[in-house]
């Protein structure tokens, strides 16, 4: 049996016990023998569109999911729903404050549901089938989502709206700062984390009193639908959010006519910039992620660091916005044999267990062309990989290559033309490796300074002076430092997002939710008493 079919069979082996009460997607559907049908949600109803798109199974190309191909003549209900939301939102500190408590209760129920082993397994298998990754990676995404829900259960939603007060100038006056909703908002999410990203951002929008229009990448949108159905079973009204599936142009037209007061976009830089211009900056962005890792001069815990470098570059087939895109390796690490260790670890990844698999946004040809372009740089060499995967039925529209690393000399990397090529993000199992010495640190920092994407980074060193120097000279929004530093990390316990851009989004924490999904409103109460005998003159 082909490796892809073995992986597909394994990915459909799940537990359905206790899930069927709210689940739409059963084992027969997920086996591929009976394609699933995804729905839109608008004005409290699950509806179909006149046309559908058939999404191929990412492992064998067979028909897998029928997704609404929503047409322009079908957008009026979505536009009307968005326009029906007041700027003051569905709730705020003065209006319907009991809804903060309601969301805490719904979240607690959803968290408890996702703690059940059969439900965790259910969502892990859904993720594996839509955005193929190993079971460990898929179940990790489910656990992060569940921990987020646990974090915001009970009164924690209420605390998100916590403000502050300042004494006034005279008796009866006080100034109060409040976190205020935007009202109608939009949320656009990518394929690579089909549960975690839409759920964390969607729930943050709902907590703060907004009504979101949610658009998940059509390749993975059934995961979002399944979670929303779980929320409905946990007490969420059908009217709290809308889901529009289909092509980006259709969703863009809904937004153009509906005028969301804020949009969160996670995805490509080109689309992010288009949205920023079209909606006059009323956006928060988590776009490109060409992420760097610097291995400092102190070599320790060699096996662990090699393992983490492999995980950061190639887990989820490199399809993480936080994936290690370029590795700056100090001479001491090169002399210790890191290149060989990385090659040995990469060679253990295989399609059978989905530790390497389909690349859903970059074709094999595109990745091979990029490899050849880098090898044209003087002194460049292929460290490992660089070949298409074999023995599979992955559709040609997707990519399938071995975990790949290309070495580019630092002095050549910094040259015009070479730099643009070496820092082009390839959203797949592909990284650039370079080497530096003590005297080259300014050149390493120059390379980091010239990058446009500032999402994640890592400084792998316990040398405090070295680490402080690197941290003080760079800007990445989520930066790990120390010998255990990584570039990929689940945002259940810390802020995750880019930096260096006023539009930079955040995810995972109260501060991120407050930044992205609420705005500041100041209310100055001035109830008197009014002073008597005061001469009121014009000024």
CSV table of C-alpha atoms in Angstrom, one decimal, residues 35-457:
chain,number,residue,atom,x,y,z
A,35,UNK,CA,-17.3,13.3,1.1
A,36,UNK,CA,-18.3,15.7,3.8
A,37,UNK,CA,-20.5,18.8,3.1
A,38,UNK,CA,-19.7,22.0,4.9
A,39,UNK,CA,-22.3,24.7,5.4
A,40,UNK,CA,-22.4,28.5,5.8
A,41,UNK,CA,-23.9,30.1,8.9
A,42,UNK,CA,-25.8,33.4,8.7
A,43,UNK,CA,-28.5,35.0,10.7
A,44,UNK,CA,-28.7,31.9,12.9
A,45,UNK,CA,-29.2,29.3,10.1
A,46,UNK,CA,-26.9,26.7,8.6
A,47,UNK,CA,-27.4,27.2,4.8
A,48,UNK,CA,-25.9,25.9,1.5
A,49,UNK,CA,-24.9,27.9,-1.5
A,50,UNK,CA,-25.9,27.3,-5.1
A,51,UNK,CA,-22.5,26.1,-6.1
A,52,UNK,CA,-19.9,24.1,-4.2
A,53,UNK,CA,-16.1,23.5,-4.4
A,54,UNK,CA,-14.9,19.9,-4.1
A,55,UNK,CA,-11.7,19.8,-2.0
A,56,UNK,CA,-9.4,16.9,-2.9
A,57,UNK,CA,-8.0,14.7,-0.2
A,58,UNK,CA,-4.6,16.1,0.5
A,59,UNK,CA,-3.1,12.6,0.7
A,60,UNK,CA,-4.6,10.9,-2.4
A,61,UNK,CA,-6.5,13.5,-4.4
A,62,UNK,CA,-9.9,11.8,-4.1
A,63,UNK,CA,-13.0,14.0,-3.5
A,64,UNK,CA,-13.0,14.8,0.2
A,65,UNK,CA,-15.1,17.8,1.2
A,66,UNK,CA,-17.8,19.8,-0.6
A,67,UNK,CA,-17.5,23.5,0.5
A,68,UNK,CA,-19.9,26.3,-0.3
A,69,UNK,CA,-18.7,28.4,-3.2
A,70,UNK,CA,-20.6,31.4,-2.1
A,71,UNK,CA,-21.4,33.7,-5.1
A,72,UNK,CA,-21.8,37.4,-5.1
A,73,UNK,CA,-25.5,37.2,-5.6
A,74,UNK,CA,-25.7,35.3,-2.3
A,75,UNK,CA,-23.9,37.7,0.0
A,76,UNK,CA,-26.8,40.0,0.9
A,77,UNK,CA,-27.7,38.1,4.1
A,78,UNK,CA,-24.1,38.3,5.3
A,79,UNK,CA,-23.9,42.0,4.5
A,80,UNK,CA,-27.3,42.6,6.3
A,81,UNK,CA,-26.1,40.6,9.3
A,82,UNK,CA,-22.9,42.7,9.6
A,83,UNK,CA,-24.8,46.0,9.2
A,84,UNK,CA,-27.3,45.0,11.9
A,85,UNK,CA,-24.7,45.0,14.6
A,86,UNK,CA,-24.4,48.3,16.5
A,87,UNK,CA,-21.1,50.0,17.0
A,88,UNK,CA,-21.6,49.5,20.8
A,89,UNK,CA,-21.5,45.8,20.2
A,90,UNK,CA,-23.7,43.0,21.6
A,91,UNK,CA,-22.5,43.8,25.1
A,92,UNK,CA,-20.2,46.3,26.8
A,93,UNK,CA,-19.6,47.4,30.4
A,94,UNK,CA,-22.9,49.3,30.4
A,95,UNK,CA,-25.1,47.2,28.1
A,96,UNK,CA,-25.9,43.5,28.7
A,97,UNK,CA,-23.0,43.0,31.1
A,98,UNK,CA,-24.6,39.6,32.0
A,99,UNK,CA,-23.2,38.3,28.6
A,100,UNK,CA,-19.7,38.4,30.0
A,101,UNK,CA,-20.9,35.8,32.5
A,102,UNK,CA,-22.7,33.9,29.8
A,103,UNK,CA,-19.5,33.6,27.7
A,104,UNK,CA,-17.6,32.4,30.8
A,105,UNK,CA,-20.2,29.6,31.3
A,106,UNK,CA,-20.2,28.6,27.6
A,107,UNK,CA,-16.4,28.5,27.6
A,108,UNK,CA,-16.3,26.4,30.7
A,109,UNK,CA,-18.6,23.8,29.1
A,110,UNK,CA,-16.6,23.7,25.9
A,111,UNK,CA,-13.4,23.3,27.8
A,112,UNK,CA,-14.8,20.4,29.8
A,113,UNK,CA,-16.1,18.8,26.6
A,114,UNK,CA,-12.7,19.1,24.9
A,115,UNK,CA,-11.0,17.5,28.0
A,116,UNK,CA,-12.8,14.2,27.2
A,117,UNK,CA,-10.3,11.9,25.4
A,118,UNK,CA,-12.8,11.0,22.7
A,119,UNK,CA,-13.4,14.6,21.8
A,120,UNK,CA,-9.7,15.5,21.8
A,121,UNK,CA,-9.1,12.6,19.5
A,122,UNK,CA,-12.0,13.6,17.3
A,123,UNK,CA,-10.6,17.1,16.7
A,124,UNK,CA,-7.0,15.7,16.3
A,125,UNK,CA,-8.2,13.4,13.5
A,126,UNK,CA,-10.1,16.2,11.8
A,127,UNK,CA,-7.0,18.3,11.8
A,128,UNK,CA,-4.9,15.4,10.4
A,129,UNK,CA,-7.3,14.8,7.6
A,130,UNK,CA,-7.5,18.5,6.5
A,131,UNK,CA,-4.0,19.8,7.2
A,132,UNK,CA,-1.9,16.6,7.4
A,133,UNK,CA,0.5,16.6,10.3
A,134,UNK,CA,1.5,14.0,12.9
A,135,UNK,CA,-0.9,13.0,15.6
A,136,UNK,CA,1.4,14.5,18.2
A,137,UNK,CA,1.2,17.9,16.4
A,138,UNK,CA,-2.5,17.7,15.8
A,139,UNK,CA,-3.4,16.7,19.3
A,140,UNK,CA,-1.1,19.4,20.6
A,141,UNK,CA,-3.1,21.9,18.7
A,142,UNK,CA,-6.3,20.6,20.3
A,143,UNK,CA,-4.8,20.8,23.8
A,144,UNK,CA,-3.6,24.3,23.3
A,145,UNK,CA,-7.1,25.3,22.2
A,146,UNK,CA,-8.6,23.5,25.3
A,147,UNK,CA,-6.2,25.2,27.6
A,148,UNK,CA,-7.2,28.6,26.1
A,149,UNK,CA,-10.8,27.8,26.9
A,150,UNK,CA,-9.9,26.8,30.4
A,151,UNK,CA,-8.0,30.1,30.9
A,152,UNK,CA,-11.1,32.1,30.0
A,153,UNK,CA,-13.8,30.1,31.8
A,154,UNK,CA,-15.9,31.5,34.6
A,155,UNK,CA,-15.2,35.2,35.5
A,156,UNK,CA,-12.2,35.5,33.3
A,157,UNK,CA,-14.2,36.9,30.4
A,158,UNK,CA,-15.6,39.6,32.7
A,159,UNK,CA,-12.0,40.4,33.8
A,160,UNK,CA,-11.1,41.0,30.1
A,161,UNK,CA,-13.3,44.1,30.3
A,162,UNK,CA,-11.6,45.4,33.4
A,163,UNK,CA,-10.8,49.2,33.1
A,164,UNK,CA,-9.4,51.8,35.4
A,165,UNK,CA,-10.5,55.1,37.1
A,166,UNK,CA,-8.8,58.4,37.9
A,167,UNK,CA,-10.0,60.9,40.4
A,168,UNK,CA,-11.5,64.1,39.0
A,169,UNK,CA,-10.9,67.8,39.5
A,170,UNK,CA,-13.8,68.3,42.0
A,171,UNK,CA,-16.4,66.3,44.0
A,172,UNK,CA,-18.7,64.2,41.8
A,173,UNK,CA,-16.2,63.9,38.9
A,174,UNK,CA,-14.2,60.8,38.0
A,175,UNK,CA,-12.7,59.5,34.8
A,176,UNK,CA,-13.1,55.8,33.8
A,177,UNK,CA,-11.3,53.9,31.1
A,178,UNK,CA,-13.3,51.0,29.5
A,179,UNK,CA,-12.5,48.3,27.0
A,180,UNK,CA,-15.1,48.7,24.3
A,181,UNK,CA,-16.2,46.4,21.5
A,182,UNK,CA,-16.0,47.4,17.8
A,183,UNK,CA,-19.4,45.8,17.0
A,184,UNK,CA,-19.2,44.2,13.5
A,185,UNK,CA,-15.9,42.6,12.8
A,186,UNK,CA,-14.3,40.1,10.4
A,187,UNK,CA,-11.9,37.3,11.0
A,188,UNK,CA,-9.9,35.6,8.2
A,189,UNK,CA,-7.8,32.6,9.1
A,190,UNK,CA,-5.3,30.2,7.3
A,191,UNK,CA,-5.1,26.5,6.8
A,192,UNK,CA,-2.1,25.6,8.9
A,193,UNK,CA,-3.8,25.7,12.3
A,194,UNK,CA,-7.5,25.0,11.4
A,195,UNK,CA,-8.6,24.8,15.0
A,196,UNK,CA,-6.3,26.9,17.1
A,197,UNK,CA,-6.1,30.2,15.2
A,198,UNK,CA,-9.8,30.6,14.3
A,199,UNK,CA,-11.0,29.5,17.8
A,200,UNK,CA,-8.7,31.7,19.8
A,201,UNK,CA,-9.3,34.8,17.7
A,202,UNK,CA,-13.1,34.1,17.3
A,203,UNK,CA,-13.6,33.6,21.0
A,204,UNK,CA,-11.7,36.7,21.8
A,205,UNK,CA,-13.9,38.7,19.5
A,206,UNK,CA,-17.0,37.3,21.1
A,207,UNK,CA,-15.8,37.8,24.6
A,208,UNK,CA,-15.4,41.5,24.0
A,209,UNK,CA,-18.9,42.0,22.6
A,210,UNK,CA,-18.3,41.8,18.9
A,211,UNK,CA,-20.2,39.8,16.2
A,212,UNK,CA,-17.6,38.3,13.9
A,213,UNK,CA,-17.9,37.2,10.3
A,214,UNK,CA,-15.5,34.3,10.2
A,215,UNK,CA,-13.8,32.9,7.0
A,216,UNK,CA,-11.6,29.9,7.4
A,217,UNK,CA,-9.5,28.6,4.5
A,218,UNK,CA,-11.7,26.4,2.4
A,219,UNK,CA,-9.3,23.4,2.6
A,220,UNK,CA,-9.8,23.1,6.4
A,221,UNK,CA,-13.1,24.9,7.1
A,222,UNK,CA,-14.9,21.7,8.3
A,223,UNK,CA,-12.8,21.9,11.5
A,224,UNK,CA,-14.2,25.3,12.3
A,225,UNK,CA,-17.8,24.2,11.6
A,226,UNK,CA,-17.4,21.3,13.9
A,227,UNK,CA,-16.1,23.5,16.8
A,228,UNK,CA,-19.0,26.0,16.3
A,229,UNK,CA,-21.5,23.1,16.5
A,230,UNK,CA,-19.8,22.1,19.7
A,231,UNK,CA,-20.3,25.7,21.0
A,232,UNK,CA,-24.0,25.5,20.1
A,233,UNK,CA,-24.3,22.3,22.1
A,234,UNK,CA,-22.6,24.2,25.0
A,235,UNK,CA,-25.2,27.0,25.0
A,236,UNK,CA,-24.1,29.4,22.3
A,237,UNK,CA,-26.9,31.0,20.3
A,238,UNK,CA,-26.9,30.4,16.6
A,239,UNK,CA,-26.9,34.2,16.1
A,240,UNK,CA,-23.6,35.0,17.7
A,241,UNK,CA,-21.5,34.8,14.6
A,242,UNK,CA,-21.6,34.2,10.9
A,243,UNK,CA,-19.4,31.8,8.8
A,244,UNK,CA,-19.0,32.4,5.1
A,245,UNK,CA,-17.1,29.8,3.1
A,246,UNK,CA,-15.9,30.2,-0.4
A,247,UNK,CA,-13.4,32.3,-2.3
A,248,UNK,CA,-11.6,35.3,-0.9
A,249,UNK,CA,-13.1,37.6,-3.5
A,250,UNK,CA,-16.6,36.9,-2.2
A,251,UNK,CA,-15.7,37.5,1.4
A,252,UNK,CA,-13.9,40.7,0.4
A,253,UNK,CA,-17.1,42.0,-1.2
A,254,UNK,CA,-19.1,41.2,1.9
A,255,UNK,CA,-16.6,43.2,3.9
A,256,UNK,CA,-16.6,46.1,1.3
A,257,UNK,CA,-20.4,46.4,1.6
A,258,UNK,CA,-20.8,45.5,5.3
A,259,UNK,CA,-17.9,47.7,6.6
A,260,UNK,CA,-16.5,45.8,9.5
A,261,UNK,CA,-15.0,48.1,12.1
A,262,UNK,CA,-12.1,45.8,12.6
A,263,UNK,CA,-10.6,42.9,10.8
A,264,UNK,CA,-8.1,40.3,12.0
A,265,UNK,CA,-6.1,38.6,9.2
A,266,UNK,CA,-3.7,35.8,9.5
A,267,UNK,CA,-2.0,34.8,6.2
A,268,UNK,CA,0.2,36.0,3.4
A,269,UNK,CA,1.8,39.4,3.4
A,270,UNK,CA,0.4,40.4,0.0
A,271,UNK,CA,-3.2,39.9,1.1
A,272,UNK,CA,-2.5,41.6,4.4
A,273,UNK,CA,-1.3,44.8,2.6
A,274,UNK,CA,-4.2,44.7,0.3
A,275,UNK,CA,-6.7,44.6,3.2
A,276,UNK,CA,-4.8,47.3,5.0
A,277,UNK,CA,-5.2,49.7,2.1
A,278,UNK,CA,-8.7,48.7,1.2
A,279,UNK,CA,-10.0,49.2,4.8
A,280,UNK,CA,-7.9,52.2,5.6
A,281,UNK,CA,-5.8,50.6,8.2
A,282,UNK,CA,-8.7,49.1,10.3
A,283,UNK,CA,-6.9,45.8,10.5
A,284,UNK,CA,-4.7,43.7,12.7
A,285,UNK,CA,-2.3,41.5,10.9
A,286,UNK,CA,-0.3,38.4,11.6
A,287,UNK,CA,1.3,38.0,8.1
A,288,UNK,CA,4.6,36.6,6.8
A,289,UNK,CA,6.8,34.7,9.1
A,290,UNK,CA,10.4,34.4,7.9
A,291,UNK,CA,11.8,33.5,11.3
A,292,UNK,CA,15.4,33.4,12.4
A,293,UNK,CA,17.3,31.4,15.0
A,294,UNK,CA,20.8,32.3,16.2
A,295,UNK,CA,23.0,29.7,17.9
A,296,UNK,CA,25.4,31.5,20.2
A,297,UNK,CA,29.0,30.7,20.8
A,298,UNK,CA,28.4,28.5,23.8
A,299,UNK,CA,27.8,24.9,22.8
A,300,UNK,CA,25.9,22.8,25.3
A,301,UNK,CA,23.0,20.3,25.3
A,302,UNK,CA,23.9,19.4,21.7
A,303,UNK,CA,21.4,16.6,21.2
A,304,UNK,CA,18.5,18.7,22.5
A,305,UNK,CA,19.4,21.8,20.4
A,306,UNK,CA,19.7,19.6,17.3
A,307,UNK,CA,16.3,18.1,18.1
A,308,UNK,CA,14.7,21.5,18.6
A,309,UNK,CA,16.1,22.9,15.4
A,310,UNK,CA,14.6,19.9,13.5
A,311,UNK,CA,11.3,20.4,15.2
A,312,UNK,CA,11.2,24.1,14.5
A,313,UNK,CA,12.1,23.7,10.8
A,314,UNK,CA,10.2,20.6,9.8
A,315,UNK,CA,7.3,19.8,12.2
A,316,UNK,CA,3.9,20.2,10.4
A,317,UNK,CA,6.1,20.0,7.2
A,318,UNK,CA,7.3,23.5,7.9
A,319,UNK,CA,3.9,25.0,7.6
A,320,UNK,CA,4.0,27.0,10.8
A,321,UNK,CA,4.1,30.8,10.7
A,322,UNK,CA,6.7,30.5,13.4
A,323,UNK,CA,8.8,27.8,11.6
A,324,UNK,CA,12.6,28.2,11.6
A,325,UNK,CA,13.3,29.7,8.2
A,326,UNK,CA,17.0,30.6,8.6
A,327,UNK,CA,19.6,29.2,11.1
A,328,UNK,CA,22.6,31.3,12.0
A,329,UNK,CA,25.1,28.8,13.3
A,330,UNK,CA,28.2,29.9,15.2
A,331,UNK,CA,31.5,28.3,14.2
A,332,UNK,CA,31.5,26.3,17.4
A,333,UNK,CA,28.3,24.6,16.5
A,334,UNK,CA,29.5,23.8,13.1
A,335,UNK,CA,32.7,22.3,14.5
A,336,UNK,CA,30.7,20.2,16.9
A,337,UNK,CA,28.9,18.5,13.9
A,338,UNK,CA,25.5,20.2,13.9
A,339,UNK,CA,25.0,19.9,10.2
A,340,UNK,CA,25.4,16.1,10.3
A,341,UNK,CA,23.1,15.9,13.3
A,342,UNK,CA,20.4,17.9,11.6
A,343,UNK,CA,20.6,15.7,8.5
A,344,UNK,CA,20.3,12.6,10.5
A,345,UNK,CA,17.2,13.8,12.3
A,346,UNK,CA,15.6,15.1,9.1
A,347,UNK,CA,16.1,11.7,7.5
A,348,UNK,CA,13.9,10.0,10.1
A,349,UNK,CA,10.8,12.0,9.0
A,350,UNK,CA,8.4,10.0,6.8
A,351,UNK,CA,5.0,10.2,5.2
A,352,UNK,CA,3.7,7.1,7.0
A,353,UNK,CA,3.4,9.0,10.3
A,354,UNK,CA,2.9,12.4,8.7
A,355,UNK,CA,6.1,13.8,10.3
A,356,UNK,CA,6.5,15.1,6.7
A,357,UNK,CA,3.6,15.4,4.4
A,358,UNK,CA,1.7,17.5,1.9
A,359,UNK,CA,2.5,21.2,1.6
A,360,UNK,CA,-0.8,22.9,0.9
A,361,UNK,CA,0.3,26.3,-0.3
A,362,UNK,CA,3.5,25.7,-2.3
A,363,UNK,CA,4.0,23.2,-5.1
A,364,UNK,CA,6.8,20.8,-5.4
A,365,UNK,CA,8.1,22.6,-8.5
A,366,UNK,CA,8.1,25.9,-6.7
A,367,UNK,CA,10.2,24.5,-3.9
A,368,UNK,CA,12.6,22.8,-6.2
A,369,UNK,CA,13.0,26.0,-8.2
A,370,UNK,CA,13.8,27.9,-5.0
A,371,UNK,CA,16.4,25.3,-4.1
A,372,UNK,CA,18.1,25.7,-7.5
A,373,UNK,CA,18.0,29.5,-7.2
A,374,UNK,CA,19.8,29.3,-3.8
A,375,UNK,CA,22.4,26.9,-5.1
A,376,UNK,CA,23.4,29.4,-7.8
A,377,UNK,CA,24.8,31.6,-5.0
A,378,UNK,CA,28.6,31.3,-4.8
A,379,UNK,CA,29.6,28.9,-2.0
A,380,UNK,CA,26.0,27.6,-1.5
A,381,UNK,CA,25.5,23.9,-1.1
A,382,UNK,CA,22.7,21.4,-0.4
A,383,UNK,CA,23.0,20.1,3.2
A,384,UNK,CA,20.3,17.5,2.9
A,385,UNK,CA,17.0,16.8,1.2
A,386,UNK,CA,16.2,18.7,-1.9
A,387,UNK,CA,14.3,15.8,-3.6
A,388,UNK,CA,10.6,15.3,-4.2
A,389,UNK,CA,8.9,12.7,-2.0
A,390,UNK,CA,8.1,9.4,-3.8
A,391,UNK,CA,5.7,6.6,-3.4
A,392,UNK,CA,2.6,8.7,-2.7
A,393,UNK,CA,-0.6,10.0,-4.3
A,394,UNK,CA,-0.5,13.6,-3.1
A,395,UNK,CA,-2.2,15.9,-5.7
A,396,UNK,CA,0.1,17.9,-7.9
A,397,UNK,CA,-1.6,21.1,-6.7
A,398,UNK,CA,0.2,20.5,-3.4
A,399,UNK,CA,3.9,20.2,-2.6
A,400,UNK,CA,5.7,17.1,-1.4
A,401,UNK,CA,9.5,17.3,-0.8
A,402,UNK,CA,12.0,15.9,1.7
A,403,UNK,CA,13.0,18.1,4.6
A,404,UNK,CA,15.5,20.4,2.9
A,405,UNK,CA,18.3,22.7,4.0
A,406,UNK,CA,20.6,24.8,1.8
A,407,UNK,CA,23.7,26.4,3.2
A,408,UNK,CA,24.5,29.9,2.0
A,409,UNK,CA,27.7,31.7,3.1
A,410,UNK,CA,26.9,34.8,5.2
A,411,UNK,CA,28.9,37.2,3.1
A,412,UNK,CA,27.1,36.1,0.0
A,413,UNK,CA,23.7,36.0,1.7
A,414,UNK,CA,24.0,39.8,2.5
A,415,UNK,CA,24.6,40.8,-1.1
A,416,UNK,CA,21.7,42.4,-3.1
A,417,UNK,CA,19.7,39.9,-5.0
A,418,UNK,CA,21.1,37.0,-3.0
A,419,UNK,CA,19.5,38.4,0.2
A,420,UNK,CA,16.1,38.7,-1.3
A,421,UNK,CA,16.3,35.1,-2.5
A,422,UNK,CA,17.7,33.7,0.8
A,423,UNK,CA,15.0,35.4,2.8
A,424,UNK,CA,12.0,34.4,0.7
A,425,UNK,CA,9.6,32.5,2.8
A,426,UNK,CA,8.9,29.0,1.6
A,427,UNK,CA,5.9,27.7,3.6
A,428,UNK,CA,7.1,24.2,3.6
A,429,UNK,CA,9.9,21.9,5.0
A,430,UNK,CA,12.7,24.2,3.8
A,431,UNK,CA,15.3,26.3,5.6
A,432,UNK,CA,18.5,28.2,4.9
A,433,UNK,CA,21.5,27.6,7.1
A,434,UNK,CA,24.5,29.9,7.4
A,435,UNK,CA,27.6,30.2,9.6
A,436,UNK,CA,29.2,33.0,11.5
A,437,UNK,CA,32.1,33.7,13.7
A,438,UNK,CA,32.6,36.1,16.7
A,439,UNK,CA,33.6,39.0,14.3
A,440,UNK,CA,30.5,38.4,12.2
A,441,UNK,CA,27.9,39.2,14.8
A,442,UNK,CA,27.3,42.7,13.3
A,443,UNK,CA,26.6,41.0,9.9
A,444,UNK,CA,24.1,38.6,11.5
A,445,UNK,CA,22.3,41.6,13.1
A,446,UNK,CA,22.3,43.3,9.7
A,447,UNK,CA,20.6,40.3,8.2
A,448,UNK,CA,17.9,40.4,10.9
A,449,UNK,CA,17.5,44.1,10.6
A,450,UNK,CA,16.8,43.9,6.8
A,451,UNK,CA,14.0,41.3,7.2
A,452,UNK,CA,10.5,42.6,6.8
A,453,UNK,CA,8.7,40.0,8.8
A,454,UNK,CA,9.2,40.1,12.6
A,455,UNK,CA,7.1,37.3,14.0
A,456,UNK,CA,9.2,34.8,16.0
A,457,UNK,CA,12.9,34.3,16.6
